[in-house]
Amino acid sequence: DAGVTQSPTHLIKTRGQQVTLRCSPKSGHDTVSWYQQALGQGPQFIFQYYEEEERQRGNFPDRFSGHQFPNYSSELNVNALLLGDSALYLCASSHGLYGMNTEAFFGQGTRLTVV
Amino acid sequence: AQSVTQPDIHITVSEGASLELRCNYSYGATPYLFWYVQSPGQGLQLLLKYFSGDTLVQGIKGFEAEFKRSQSSFNLRKPSVHWSDAAEYFCAVGAMNTGNQFYFGTGTSLTVIP
């Protein structure tokens, strides 16, 4: 089992550009959440996808959008990049939306640098 | 408002010494509490979790944590630290019916001196 896989591992973009990050959940998982981890900070919840719909959203602007595909993989899109978007972006997957009986697994993240 | 506070930004301990990392939370609903560990360049690995029942929970790598509702705390402990425990530790809170949506603290960086 490959666990949660994220691509790419590193990315450098210019301010104002758009970026797409990808996440494949662990086998058997159908719920994907995205987190932003700025340097020296804890991860902050961006949004969560289940059954191809956004179910929960944190305090992030509309520049941050996402998608979940029928195979449960997910994309995070960020438009009009700002220098402050530079961070490690983590994907977490788990099974089901209700109940907390299953463990959430995290990918190793995508390090985004905006210059 | 939901929040998690980890008051210790950085802790240094000698190998073989005991360890306690502090975590306080504020949550409107019944909290589900977690400790995660992050090594440099890595994702987060779950150490242990508390949903209900016995307030002392055992995790992987010899870690344990105690939930104290009256103090809104969920401190992580290990009786004897190993050099490989050096990492960043995050406390997180979640709730029923929110899947993998968590609120994380700012983390505690652990240095282990040989």
PDB file of N, CA and C in Angstrom, chain A residues 31-33 35 37 40-45 48 56-58 88 90 92-94 96-109, chain B residues 6 9 32-34 36 38 41-47 49 51 88 90-91 93-107:
ATOM      1  N   THR A  31     -12.236  10.076   1.698  1.00  0.00           N
ATOM      2  CA  THR A  31     -12.337  11.460   2.178  1.00  0.00           C
ATOM      3  C   THR A  31     -10.953  12.090   2.156  1.00  0.00           C
ATOM      4  N   VAL A  32     -10.879  13.246   1.527  1.00  0.00           N
ATOM      5  CA  VAL A  32      -9.587  13.931   1.390  1.00  0.00           C
ATOM      6  C   VAL A  32      -9.707  15.345   1.925  1.00  0.00           C
ATOM      7  N   SER A  33      -8.734  15.725   2.734  1.00  0.00           N
ATOM      8  CA  SER A  33      -8.642  17.102   3.198  1.00  0.00           C
ATOM      9  C   SER A  33      -7.291  17.683   2.829  1.00  0.00           C
ATOM     10  N   TYR A  35      -4.410  20.756   3.767  1.00  0.00           N
ATOM     11  CA  TYR A  35      -3.907  21.625   4.809  1.00  0.00           C
ATOM     12  C   TYR A  35      -2.745  22.454   4.273  1.00  0.00           C
ATOM     13  N   GLN A  37       0.637  24.373   5.643  1.00  0.00           N
ATOM     14  CA  GLN A  37       1.530  24.490   6.788  1.00  0.00           C
ATOM     15  C   GLN A  37       2.625  25.493   6.460  1.00  0.00           C
ATOM     16  N   GLY A  40       7.224  26.943  10.404  1.00  0.00           N
ATOM     17  CA  GLY A  40       7.162  27.157  11.842  1.00  0.00           C
ATOM     18  C   GLY A  40       5.763  27.157  12.424  1.00  0.00           C
ATOM     19  N   GLN A  41       4.780  26.776  11.635  1.00  0.00           N
ATOM     20  CA  GLN A  41       3.391  26.770  12.098  1.00  0.00           C
ATOM     21  C   GLN A  41       2.806  25.366  12.026  1.00  0.00           C
ATOM     22  N   GLY A  42       1.675  25.204  12.654  1.00  0.00           N
ATOM     23  CA  GLY A  42       0.941  23.960  12.512  1.00  0.00           C
ATOM     24  C   GLY A  42       0.098  23.982  11.252  1.00  0.00           C
ATOM     25  N   PRO A  43      -0.308  22.835  10.772  1.00  0.00           N
ATOM     26  CA  PRO A  43      -1.152  22.790   9.577  1.00  0.00           C
ATOM     27  C   PRO A  43      -2.482  23.505   9.814  1.00  0.00           C
ATOM     28  N   GLN A  44      -2.946  24.200   8.785  1.00  0.00           N
ATOM     29  CA  GLN A  44      -4.247  24.864   8.832  1.00  0.00           C
ATOM     30  C   GLN A  44      -5.164  24.237   7.796  1.00  0.00           C
ATOM     31  N   PHE A  45      -6.366  23.913   8.211  1.00  0.00           N
ATOM     32  CA  PHE A  45      -7.343  23.238   7.365  1.00  0.00           C
ATOM     33  C   PHE A  45      -7.827  24.153   6.258  1.00  0.00           C
ATOM     34  N   GLN A  48     -12.226  20.107   2.686  1.00  0.00           N
ATOM     35  CA  GLN A  48     -12.383  18.661   2.710  1.00  0.00           C
ATOM     36  C   GLN A  48     -13.338  18.235   1.605  1.00  0.00           C
ATOM     37  N   GLN A  56     -16.453  20.636   3.967  1.00  0.00           N
ATOM     38  CA  GLN A  56     -16.068  21.575   5.005  1.00  0.00           C
ATOM     39  C   GLN A  56     -15.038  22.517   4.402  1.00  0.00           C
ATOM     40  N   ARG A  57     -15.001  23.753   4.903  1.00  0.00           N
ATOM     41  CA  ARG A  57     -14.021  24.703   4.404  1.00  0.00           C
ATOM     42  C   ARG A  57     -13.491  25.528   5.561  1.00  0.00           C
ATOM     43  N   GLY A  58     -12.191  25.730   5.562  1.00  0.00           N
ATOM     44  CA  GLY A  58     -11.574  26.586   6.553  1.00  0.00           C
ATOM     45  C   GLY A  58     -11.582  28.029   6.089  1.00  0.00           C
ATOM     46  N   LEU A  88       4.102  24.436   2.950  1.00  0.00           N
ATOM     47  CA  LEU A  88       3.982  23.007   2.685  1.00  0.00           C
ATOM     48  C   LEU A  88       2.492  22.682   2.644  1.00  0.00           C
ATOM     49  N   LEU A  90      -0.287  19.888   2.664  1.00  0.00           N
ATOM     50  CA  LEU A  90      -0.470  18.502   3.059  1.00  0.00           C
ATOM     51  C   LEU A  90      -1.852  18.006   2.685  1.00  0.00           C
ATOM     52  N   ALA A  92      -4.564  14.881   3.501  1.00  0.00           N
ATOM     53  CA  ALA A  92      -4.894  13.827   4.452  1.00  0.00           C
ATOM     54  C   ALA A  92      -6.058  13.021   3.906  1.00  0.00           C
ATOM     55  N   SER A  93      -6.005  11.711   4.085  1.00  0.00           N
ATOM     56  CA  SER A  93      -7.131  10.886   3.644  1.00  0.00           C
ATOM     57  C   SER A  93      -7.614   9.999   4.780  1.00  0.00           C
ATOM     58  N   SER A  94      -8.883   9.689   4.735  1.00  0.00           N
ATOM     59  CA  SER A  94      -9.486   8.782   5.701  1.00  0.00           C
ATOM     60  C   SER A  94     -10.728   8.171   5.073  1.00  0.00           C
ATOM     61  N   GLY A  96     -14.674   7.664   5.142  1.00  0.00           N
ATOM     62  CA  GLY A  96     -15.951   8.130   5.651  1.00  0.00           C
ATOM     63  C   GLY A  96     -15.879   9.516   6.246  1.00  0.00           C
ATOM     64  N   LEU A  97     -17.028  10.128   6.305  1.00  0.00           N
ATOM     65  CA  LEU A  97     -17.105  11.490   6.831  1.00  0.00           C
ATOM     66  C   LEU A  97     -17.602  11.513   8.266  1.00  0.00           C
ATOM     67  N   TYR A  98     -18.346  10.484   8.628  1.00  0.00           N
ATOM     68  CA  TYR A  98     -18.988  10.490   9.924  1.00  0.00           C
ATOM     69  C   TYR A  98     -18.305   9.516  10.856  1.00  0.00           C
ATOM     70  N   GLY A  99     -18.123   9.938  12.066  1.00  0.00           N
ATOM     71  CA  GLY A  99     -17.426   9.119  13.034  1.00  0.00           C
ATOM     72  C   GLY A  99     -15.936   9.355  12.930  1.00  0.00           C
ATOM     73  N   MET A 100     -15.247   8.995  13.941  1.00  0.00           N
ATOM     74  CA  MET A 100     -13.809   9.238  13.989  1.00  0.00           C
ATOM     75  C   MET A 100     -13.058   7.940  14.279  1.00  0.00           C
ATOM     76  N   ASN A 101     -13.614   6.834  13.809  1.00  0.00           N
ATOM     77  CA  ASN A 101     -13.021   5.555  14.163  1.00  0.00           C
ATOM     78  C   ASN A 101     -11.868   5.138  13.279  1.00  0.00           C
ATOM     79  N   THR A 102     -11.645   5.873  12.218  1.00  0.00           N
ATOM     80  CA  THR A 102     -10.555   5.507  11.336  1.00  0.00           C
ATOM     81  C   THR A 102      -9.476   6.578  11.394  1.00  0.00           C
ATOM     82  N   GLU A 103      -8.278   6.146  11.218  1.00  0.00           N
ATOM     83  CA  GLU A 103      -7.143   7.051  11.279  1.00  0.00           C
ATOM     84  C   GLU A 103      -7.015   7.853   9.999  1.00  0.00           C
ATOM     85  N   ALA A 104      -6.644   9.112  10.115  1.00  0.00           N
ATOM     86  CA  ALA A 104      -6.334   9.941   8.957  1.00  0.00           C
ATOM     87  C   ALA A 104      -4.852   9.805   8.651  1.00  0.00           C
ATOM     88  N   PHE A 105      -4.528   9.549   7.412  1.00  0.00           N
ATOM     89  CA  PHE A 105      -3.142   9.432   6.983  1.00  0.00           C
ATOM     90  C   PHE A 105      -2.765  10.667   6.178  1.00  0.00           C
ATOM     91  N   PHE A 106      -1.568  11.159   6.412  1.00  0.00           N
ATOM     92  CA  PHE A 106      -1.081  12.334   5.720  1.00  0.00           C
ATOM     93  C   PHE A 106      -0.022  11.958   4.696  1.00  0.00           C
ATOM     94  N   GLY A 107      -0.037  12.687   3.577  1.00  0.00           N
ATOM     95  CA  GLY A 107       1.030  12.569   2.618  1.00  0.00           C
ATOM     96  C   GLY A 107       2.249  13.363   3.083  1.00  0.00           C
ATOM     97  N   GLN A 108       3.325  13.279   2.310  1.00  0.00           N
ATOM     98  CA  GLN A 108       4.551  13.971   2.685  1.00  0.00           C
ATOM     99  C   GLN A 108       4.528  15.441   2.279  1.00  0.00           C
ATOM    100  N   GLY A 109       3.539  15.826   1.516  1.00  0.00           N
ATOM    101  CA  GLY A 109       3.354  17.229   1.226  1.00  0.00           C
ATOM    102  C   GLY A 109       4.001  17.700  -0.064  1.00  0.00           C
TER     103      GLY A 109
ATOM    104  N   GLN B   6      -0.117  24.967  22.217  1.00  0.00           N
ATOM    105  CA  GLN B   6       1.053  24.222  22.680  1.00  0.00           C
ATOM    106  C   GLN B   6       2.036  25.274  23.209  1.00  0.00           C
ATOM    107  N   ILE B   9       7.406  26.073  22.616  1.00  0.00           N
ATOM    108  CA  ILE B   9       7.812  26.098  21.213  1.00  0.00           C
ATOM    109  C   ILE B   9       8.927  25.093  20.960  1.00  0.00           C
ATOM    110  N   TYR B  32     -12.268  15.354  20.080  1.00  0.00           N
ATOM    111  CA  TYR B  32     -11.479  14.170  19.799  1.00  0.00           C
ATOM    112  C   TYR B  32     -10.050  14.665  19.636  1.00  0.00           C
ATOM    113  N   LEU B  33      -9.126  14.093  20.366  1.00  0.00           N
ATOM    114  CA  LEU B  33      -7.791  14.662  20.498  1.00  0.00           C
ATOM    115  C   LEU B  33      -6.732  13.732  19.925  1.00  0.00           C
ATOM    116  N   PHE B  34      -5.724  14.334  19.335  1.00  0.00           N
ATOM    117  CA  PHE B  34      -4.692  13.588  18.624  1.00  0.00           C
ATOM    118  C   PHE B  34      -3.326  14.204  18.907  1.00  0.00           C
ATOM    119  N   TYR B  36       0.293  14.148  16.716  1.00  0.00           N
ATOM    120  CA  TYR B  36       1.008  13.761  15.513  1.00  0.00           C
ATOM    121  C   TYR B  36       2.475  14.144  15.652  1.00  0.00           C
ATOM    122  N   GLN B  38       6.048  14.921  13.280  1.00  0.00           N
ATOM    123  CA  GLN B  38       6.527  15.257  11.928  1.00  0.00           C
ATOM    124  C   GLN B  38       8.043  15.353  11.942  1.00  0.00           C
ATOM    125  N   GLY B  41      10.942  17.303   6.587  1.00  0.00           N
ATOM    126  CA  GLY B  41      10.653  16.908   5.220  1.00  0.00           C
ATOM    127  C   GLY B  41       9.614  15.814   5.072  1.00  0.00           C
ATOM    128  N   GLN B  42       8.976  15.459   6.173  1.00  0.00           N
ATOM    129  CA  GLN B  42       8.011  14.363   6.145  1.00  0.00           C
ATOM    130  C   GLN B  42       6.592  14.862   6.426  1.00  0.00           C
ATOM    131  N   GLY B  43       5.645  13.996   6.152  1.00  0.00           N
ATOM    132  CA  GLY B  43       4.268  14.302   6.534  1.00  0.00           C
ATOM    133  C   GLY B  43       4.056  14.020   8.010  1.00  0.00           C
ATOM    134  N   LEU B  44       2.811  13.969   8.409  1.00  0.00           N
ATOM    135  CA  LEU B  44       2.454  13.766   9.807  1.00  0.00           C
ATOM    136  C   LEU B  44       2.135  12.297  10.064  1.00  0.00           C
ATOM    137  N   GLN B  45       2.640  11.801  11.191  1.00  0.00           N
ATOM    138  CA  GLN B  45       2.347  10.436  11.593  1.00  0.00           C
ATOM    139  C   GLN B  45       1.582  10.464  12.911  1.00  0.00           C
ATOM    140  N   LEU B  46       0.498   9.721  12.972  1.00  0.00           N
ATOM    141  CA  LEU B  46      -0.314   9.681  14.177  1.00  0.00           C
ATOM    142  C   LEU B  46       0.389   8.895  15.273  1.00  0.00           C
ATOM    143  N   LEU B  47       0.550   9.526  16.451  1.00  0.00           N
ATOM    144  CA  LEU B  47       1.121   8.843  17.614  1.00  0.00           C
ATOM    145  C   LEU B  47       0.031   8.166  18.438  1.00  0.00           C
ATOM    146  N   LYS B  49      -4.496   8.740  19.801  1.00  0.00           N
ATOM    147  CA  LYS B  49      -5.741   9.492  19.698  1.00  0.00           C
ATOM    148  C   LYS B  49      -6.635   9.166  20.889  1.00  0.00           C
ATOM    149  N   PHE B  51     -10.736   9.321  21.852  1.00  0.00           N
ATOM    150  CA  PHE B  51     -12.130   9.569  21.465  1.00  0.00           C
ATOM    151  C   PHE B  51     -13.028   9.554  22.690  1.00  0.00           C
ATOM    152  N   GLU B  88       9.156  17.320  15.309  1.00  0.00           N
ATOM    153  CA  GLU B  88       8.142  18.314  15.652  1.00  0.00           C
ATOM    154  C   GLU B  88       6.885  17.562  16.053  1.00  0.00           C
ATOM    155  N   PHE B  90       2.811  17.768  17.104  1.00  0.00           N
ATOM    156  CA  PHE B  90       1.604  18.576  16.977  1.00  0.00           C
ATOM    157  C   PHE B  90       0.438  17.922  17.709  1.00  0.00           C
ATOM    158  N   CYS B  91      -0.251  18.735  18.467  1.00  0.00           N
ATOM    159  CA  CYS B  91      -1.503  18.336  19.088  1.00  0.00           C
ATOM    160  C   CYS B  91      -2.638  18.827  18.198  1.00  0.00           C
ATOM    161  N   VAL B  93      -7.159  18.752  17.465  1.00  0.00           N
ATOM    162  CA  VAL B  93      -8.505  18.447  17.942  1.00  0.00           C
ATOM    163  C   VAL B  93      -9.451  18.326  16.769  1.00  0.00           C
ATOM    164  N   GLY B  94     -10.358  17.393  16.854  1.00  0.00           N
ATOM    165  CA  GLY B  94     -11.365  17.201  15.829  1.00  0.00           C
ATOM    166  C   GLY B  94     -12.682  16.889  16.482  1.00  0.00           C
ATOM    167  N   ALA B  95     -13.662  16.508  15.672  1.00  0.00           N
ATOM    168  CA  ALA B  95     -14.990  16.224  16.211  1.00  0.00           C
ATOM    169  C   ALA B  95     -15.686  15.171  15.377  1.00  0.00           C
ATOM    170  N   MET B  96     -16.708  14.592  15.944  1.00  0.00           N
ATOM    171  CA  MET B  96     -17.539  13.622  15.235  1.00  0.00           C
ATOM    172  C   MET B  96     -18.180  14.311  14.032  1.00  0.00           C
ATOM    173  N   ASN B  97     -18.287  13.556  12.965  1.00  0.00           N
ATOM    174  CA  ASN B  97     -18.985  14.017  11.769  1.00  0.00           C
ATOM    175  C   ASN B  97     -18.255  15.109  10.997  1.00  0.00           C
ATOM    176  N   THR B  98     -16.980  15.233  11.250  1.00  0.00           N
ATOM    177  CA  THR B  98     -16.182  16.169  10.441  1.00  0.00           C
ATOM    178  C   THR B  98     -15.021  15.457   9.765  1.00  0.00           C
ATOM    179  N   GLY B  99     -15.043  14.133   9.804  1.00  0.00           N
ATOM    180  CA  GLY B  99     -14.040  13.364   9.095  1.00  0.00           C
ATOM    181  C   GLY B  99     -12.631  13.726   9.515  1.00  0.00           C
ATOM    182  N   ASN B 100     -11.821  14.107   8.522  1.00  0.00           N
ATOM    183  CA  ASN B 100     -10.413  14.398   8.816  1.00  0.00           C
ATOM    184  C   ASN B 100     -10.147  15.901   8.874  1.00  0.00           C
ATOM    185  N   GLN B 101     -11.115  16.670   9.362  1.00  0.00           N
ATOM    186  CA  GLN B 101     -10.904  18.090   9.606  1.00  0.00           C
ATOM    187  C   GLN B 101     -10.381  18.256  11.021  1.00  0.00           C
ATOM    188  N   PHE B 102      -9.164  18.783  11.154  1.00  0.00           N
ATOM    189  CA  PHE B 102      -8.544  18.961  12.450  1.00  0.00           C
ATOM    190  C   PHE B 102      -8.103  20.406  12.628  1.00  0.00           C
ATOM    191  N   TYR B 103      -8.015  20.805  13.905  1.00  0.00           N
ATOM    192  CA  TYR B 103      -7.377  22.058  14.274  1.00  0.00           C
ATOM    193  C   TYR B 103      -6.086  21.694  14.993  1.00  0.00           C
ATOM    194  N   PHE B 104      -4.981  22.240  14.497  1.00  0.00           N
ATOM    195  CA  PHE B 104      -3.668  21.906  15.024  1.00  0.00           C
ATOM    196  C   PHE B 104      -3.106  23.031  15.880  1.00  0.00           C
ATOM    197  N   GLY B 105      -2.273  22.658  16.852  1.00  0.00           N
ATOM    198  CA  GLY B 105      -1.465  23.638  17.544  1.00  0.00           C
ATOM    199  C   GLY B 105      -0.283  24.035  16.684  1.00  0.00           C
ATOM    200  N   THR B 106       0.527  24.937  17.203  1.00  0.00           N
ATOM    201  CA  THR B 106       1.674  25.443  16.438  1.00  0.00           C
ATOM    202  C   THR B 106       2.887  24.532  16.534  1.00  0.00           C
ATOM    203  N   GLY B 107       2.779  23.500  17.367  1.00  0.00           N
ATOM    204  CA  GLY B 107       3.837  22.506  17.423  1.00  0.00           C
ATOM    205  C   GLY B 107       4.890  22.767  18.486  1.00  0.00           C
TER     206      GLY B 107
END
